[in-house]
PDB file of C-alpha atoms in Angstrom:
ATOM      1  CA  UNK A  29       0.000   0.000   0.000  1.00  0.00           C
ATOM      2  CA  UNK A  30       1.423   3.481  -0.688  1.00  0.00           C
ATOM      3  CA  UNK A  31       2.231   5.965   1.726  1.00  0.00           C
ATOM      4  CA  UNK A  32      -0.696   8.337   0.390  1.00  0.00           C
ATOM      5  CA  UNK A  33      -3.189   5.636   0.533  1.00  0.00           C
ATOM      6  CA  UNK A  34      -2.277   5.107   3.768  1.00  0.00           C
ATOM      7  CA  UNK A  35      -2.263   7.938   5.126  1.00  0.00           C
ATOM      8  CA  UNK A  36      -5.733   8.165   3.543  1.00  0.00           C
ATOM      9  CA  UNK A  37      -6.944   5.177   5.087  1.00  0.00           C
ATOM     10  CA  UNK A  38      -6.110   6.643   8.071  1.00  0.00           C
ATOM     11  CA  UNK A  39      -7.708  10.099   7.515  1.00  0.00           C
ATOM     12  CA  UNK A  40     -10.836   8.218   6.817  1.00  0.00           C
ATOM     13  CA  UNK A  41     -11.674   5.930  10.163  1.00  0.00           C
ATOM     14  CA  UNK A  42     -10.054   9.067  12.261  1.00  0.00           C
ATOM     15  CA  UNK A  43     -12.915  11.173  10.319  1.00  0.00           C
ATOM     16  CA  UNK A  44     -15.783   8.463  10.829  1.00  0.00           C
ATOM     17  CA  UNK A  45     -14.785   8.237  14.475  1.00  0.00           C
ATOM     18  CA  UNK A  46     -14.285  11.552  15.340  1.00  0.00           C
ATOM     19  CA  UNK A  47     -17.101  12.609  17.580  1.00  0.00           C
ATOM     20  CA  UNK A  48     -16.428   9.271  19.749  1.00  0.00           C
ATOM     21  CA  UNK A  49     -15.393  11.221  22.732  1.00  0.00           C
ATOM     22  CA  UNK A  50     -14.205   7.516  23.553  1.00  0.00           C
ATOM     23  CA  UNK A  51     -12.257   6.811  20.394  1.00  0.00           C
ATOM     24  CA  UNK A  52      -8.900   5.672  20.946  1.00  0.00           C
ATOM     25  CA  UNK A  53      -5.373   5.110  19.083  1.00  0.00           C
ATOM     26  CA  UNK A  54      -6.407   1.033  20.484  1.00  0.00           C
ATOM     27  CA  UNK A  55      -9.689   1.116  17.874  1.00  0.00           C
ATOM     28  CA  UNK A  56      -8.217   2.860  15.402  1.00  0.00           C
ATOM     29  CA  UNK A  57      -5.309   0.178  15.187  1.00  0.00           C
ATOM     30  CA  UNK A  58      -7.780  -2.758  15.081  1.00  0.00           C
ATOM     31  CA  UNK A  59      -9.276  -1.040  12.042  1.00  0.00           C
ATOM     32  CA  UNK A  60      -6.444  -1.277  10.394  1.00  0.00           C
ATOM     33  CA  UNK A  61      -4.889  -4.503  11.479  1.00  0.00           C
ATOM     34  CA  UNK A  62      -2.110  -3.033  12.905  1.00  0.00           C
ATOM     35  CA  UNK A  63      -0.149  -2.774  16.252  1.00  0.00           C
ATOM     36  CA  UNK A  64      -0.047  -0.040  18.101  1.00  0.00           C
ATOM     37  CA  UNK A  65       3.579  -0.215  17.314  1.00  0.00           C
ATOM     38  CA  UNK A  66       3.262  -0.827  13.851  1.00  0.00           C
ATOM     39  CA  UNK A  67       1.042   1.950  13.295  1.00  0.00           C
ATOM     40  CA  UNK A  68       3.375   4.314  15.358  1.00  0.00           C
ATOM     41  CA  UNK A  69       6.454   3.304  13.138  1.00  0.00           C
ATOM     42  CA  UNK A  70       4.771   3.775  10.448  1.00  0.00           C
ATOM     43  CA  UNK A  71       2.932   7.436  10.774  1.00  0.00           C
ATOM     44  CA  UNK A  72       6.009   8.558  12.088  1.00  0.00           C
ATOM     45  CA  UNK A  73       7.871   7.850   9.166  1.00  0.00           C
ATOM     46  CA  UNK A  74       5.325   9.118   6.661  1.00  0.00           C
ATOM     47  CA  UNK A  75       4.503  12.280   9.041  1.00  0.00           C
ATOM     48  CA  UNK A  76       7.117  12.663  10.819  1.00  0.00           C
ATOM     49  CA  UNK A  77       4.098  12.602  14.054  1.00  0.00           C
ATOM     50  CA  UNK A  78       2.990  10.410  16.374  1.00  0.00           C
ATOM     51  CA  UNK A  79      -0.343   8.881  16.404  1.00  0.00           C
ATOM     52  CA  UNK A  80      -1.990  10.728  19.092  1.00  0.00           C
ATOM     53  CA  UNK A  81      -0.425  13.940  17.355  1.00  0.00           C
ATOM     54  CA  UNK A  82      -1.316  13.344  14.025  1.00  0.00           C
ATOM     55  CA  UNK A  83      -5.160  12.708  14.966  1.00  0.00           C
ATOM     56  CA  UNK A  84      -5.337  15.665  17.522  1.00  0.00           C
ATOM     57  CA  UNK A  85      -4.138  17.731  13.990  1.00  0.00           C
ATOM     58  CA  UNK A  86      -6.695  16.179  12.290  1.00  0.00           C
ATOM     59  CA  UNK A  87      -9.064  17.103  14.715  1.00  0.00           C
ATOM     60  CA  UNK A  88      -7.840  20.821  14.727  1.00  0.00           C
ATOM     61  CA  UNK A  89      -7.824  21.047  11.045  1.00  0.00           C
ATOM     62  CA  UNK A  90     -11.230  19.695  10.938  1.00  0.00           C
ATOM     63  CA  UNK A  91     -12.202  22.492  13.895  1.00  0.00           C
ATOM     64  CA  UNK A  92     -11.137  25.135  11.413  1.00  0.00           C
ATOM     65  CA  UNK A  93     -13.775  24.007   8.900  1.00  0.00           C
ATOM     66  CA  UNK A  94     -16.496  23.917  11.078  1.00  0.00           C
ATOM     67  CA  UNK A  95     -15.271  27.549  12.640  1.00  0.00           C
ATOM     68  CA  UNK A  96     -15.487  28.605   9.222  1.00  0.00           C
ATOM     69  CA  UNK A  97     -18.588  26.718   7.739  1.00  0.00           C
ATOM     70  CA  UNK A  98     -21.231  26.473  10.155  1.00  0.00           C
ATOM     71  CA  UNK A  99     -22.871  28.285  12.915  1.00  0.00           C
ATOM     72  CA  UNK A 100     -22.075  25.674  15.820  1.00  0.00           C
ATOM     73  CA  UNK A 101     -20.524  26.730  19.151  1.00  0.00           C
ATOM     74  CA  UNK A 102     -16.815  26.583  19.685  1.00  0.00           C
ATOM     75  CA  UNK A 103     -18.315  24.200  22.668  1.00  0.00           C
ATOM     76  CA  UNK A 104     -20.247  22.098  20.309  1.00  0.00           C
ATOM     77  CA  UNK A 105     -17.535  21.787  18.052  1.00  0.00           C
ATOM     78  CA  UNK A 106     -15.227  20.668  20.298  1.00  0.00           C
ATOM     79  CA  UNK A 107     -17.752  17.888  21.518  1.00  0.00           C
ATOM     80  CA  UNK A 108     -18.514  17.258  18.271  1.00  0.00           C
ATOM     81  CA  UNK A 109     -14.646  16.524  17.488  1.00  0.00           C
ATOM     82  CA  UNK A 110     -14.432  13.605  20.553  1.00  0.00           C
ATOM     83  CA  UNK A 111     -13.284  16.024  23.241  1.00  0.00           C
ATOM     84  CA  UNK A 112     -14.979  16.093  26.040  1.00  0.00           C
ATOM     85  CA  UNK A 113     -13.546  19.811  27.707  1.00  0.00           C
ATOM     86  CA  UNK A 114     -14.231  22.994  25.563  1.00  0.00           C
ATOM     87  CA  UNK A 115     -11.334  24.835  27.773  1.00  0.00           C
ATOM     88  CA  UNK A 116      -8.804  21.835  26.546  1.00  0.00           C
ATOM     89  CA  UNK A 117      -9.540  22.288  22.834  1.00  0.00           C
ATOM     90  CA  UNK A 118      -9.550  25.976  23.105  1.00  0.00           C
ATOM     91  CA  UNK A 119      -5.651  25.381  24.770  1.00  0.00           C
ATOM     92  CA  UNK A 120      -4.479  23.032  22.312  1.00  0.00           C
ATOM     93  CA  UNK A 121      -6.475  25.089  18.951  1.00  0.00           C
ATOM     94  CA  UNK A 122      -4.222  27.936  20.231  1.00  0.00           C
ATOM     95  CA  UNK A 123      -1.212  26.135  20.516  1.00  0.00           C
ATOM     96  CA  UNK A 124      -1.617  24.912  17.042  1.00  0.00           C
ATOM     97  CA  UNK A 125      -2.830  28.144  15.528  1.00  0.00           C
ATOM     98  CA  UNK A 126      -1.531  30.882  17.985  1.00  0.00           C
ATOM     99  CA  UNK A 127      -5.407  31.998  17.798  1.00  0.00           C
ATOM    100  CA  UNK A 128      -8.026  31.236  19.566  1.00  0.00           C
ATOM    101  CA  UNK A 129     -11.013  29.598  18.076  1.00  0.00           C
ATOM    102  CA  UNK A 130     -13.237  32.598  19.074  1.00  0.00           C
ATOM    103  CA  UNK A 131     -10.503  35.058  18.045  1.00  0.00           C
ATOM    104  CA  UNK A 132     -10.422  33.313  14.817  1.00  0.00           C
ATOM    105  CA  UNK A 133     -13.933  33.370  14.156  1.00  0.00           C
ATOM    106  CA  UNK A 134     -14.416  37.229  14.959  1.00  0.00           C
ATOM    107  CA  UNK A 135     -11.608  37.532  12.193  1.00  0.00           C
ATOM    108  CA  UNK A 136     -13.559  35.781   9.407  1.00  0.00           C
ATOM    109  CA  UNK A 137     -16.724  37.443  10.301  1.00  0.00           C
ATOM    110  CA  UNK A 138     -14.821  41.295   9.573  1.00  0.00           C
ATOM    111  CA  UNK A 139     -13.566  40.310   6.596  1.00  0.00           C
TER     112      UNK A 139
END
């Protein structure tokens, strides 16, 4: 299987699981048929990321959409995303994008 397929694969059951606030690296690897290890080795060396980094970036990336696309709550969207405390998304969305998620959607709706 090619990297980008892969990696696609991935992107895919991280997406269809997403709002399982209970979804964890341990499911994700029995959808593939990997081990944990496996998968770790292997994401690394495509992404140069870990697994839990690689979906919390997912995650953020898809938080940016829905900031951008819909009317939802930051809270809603961060429930909606699998994580179960706004404050902790809001923390990690700014590490990531040196913005916060409310910031960020004040910015979009000036311009």
């Amino acid at each position: 299987i090619s990297s980008k397929l892969f990696t696609a694969k991935v992107d895919q059951i991280i997406f269809s699981c997403m709002d399982q606030d209970d979804f964890r690296i341990k499911c994700l690897c029995e959808k593939l048929c990997m081990s944990r290890m496996q998968l770790h080795r292997k994401l690394k060396t495509l992404t140069g990321l870990s697994t839990s980094v690689y979906i919390r970036k997912l995650k953020l990336k898809r938080a940016l959409f829905l900031l951008e696309t819909t009317n939802l709550t930051i809270s809603e969207i961060a429930y909606k995303l699998g994580f179960k405390d706004p404050s902790y998304f809001t923390r990690i969305f700014v590490k990531e994008f040196s913005i916060s998620p409310s910031q960020l959607r004040k910015r979009w709706k000036i311009s």
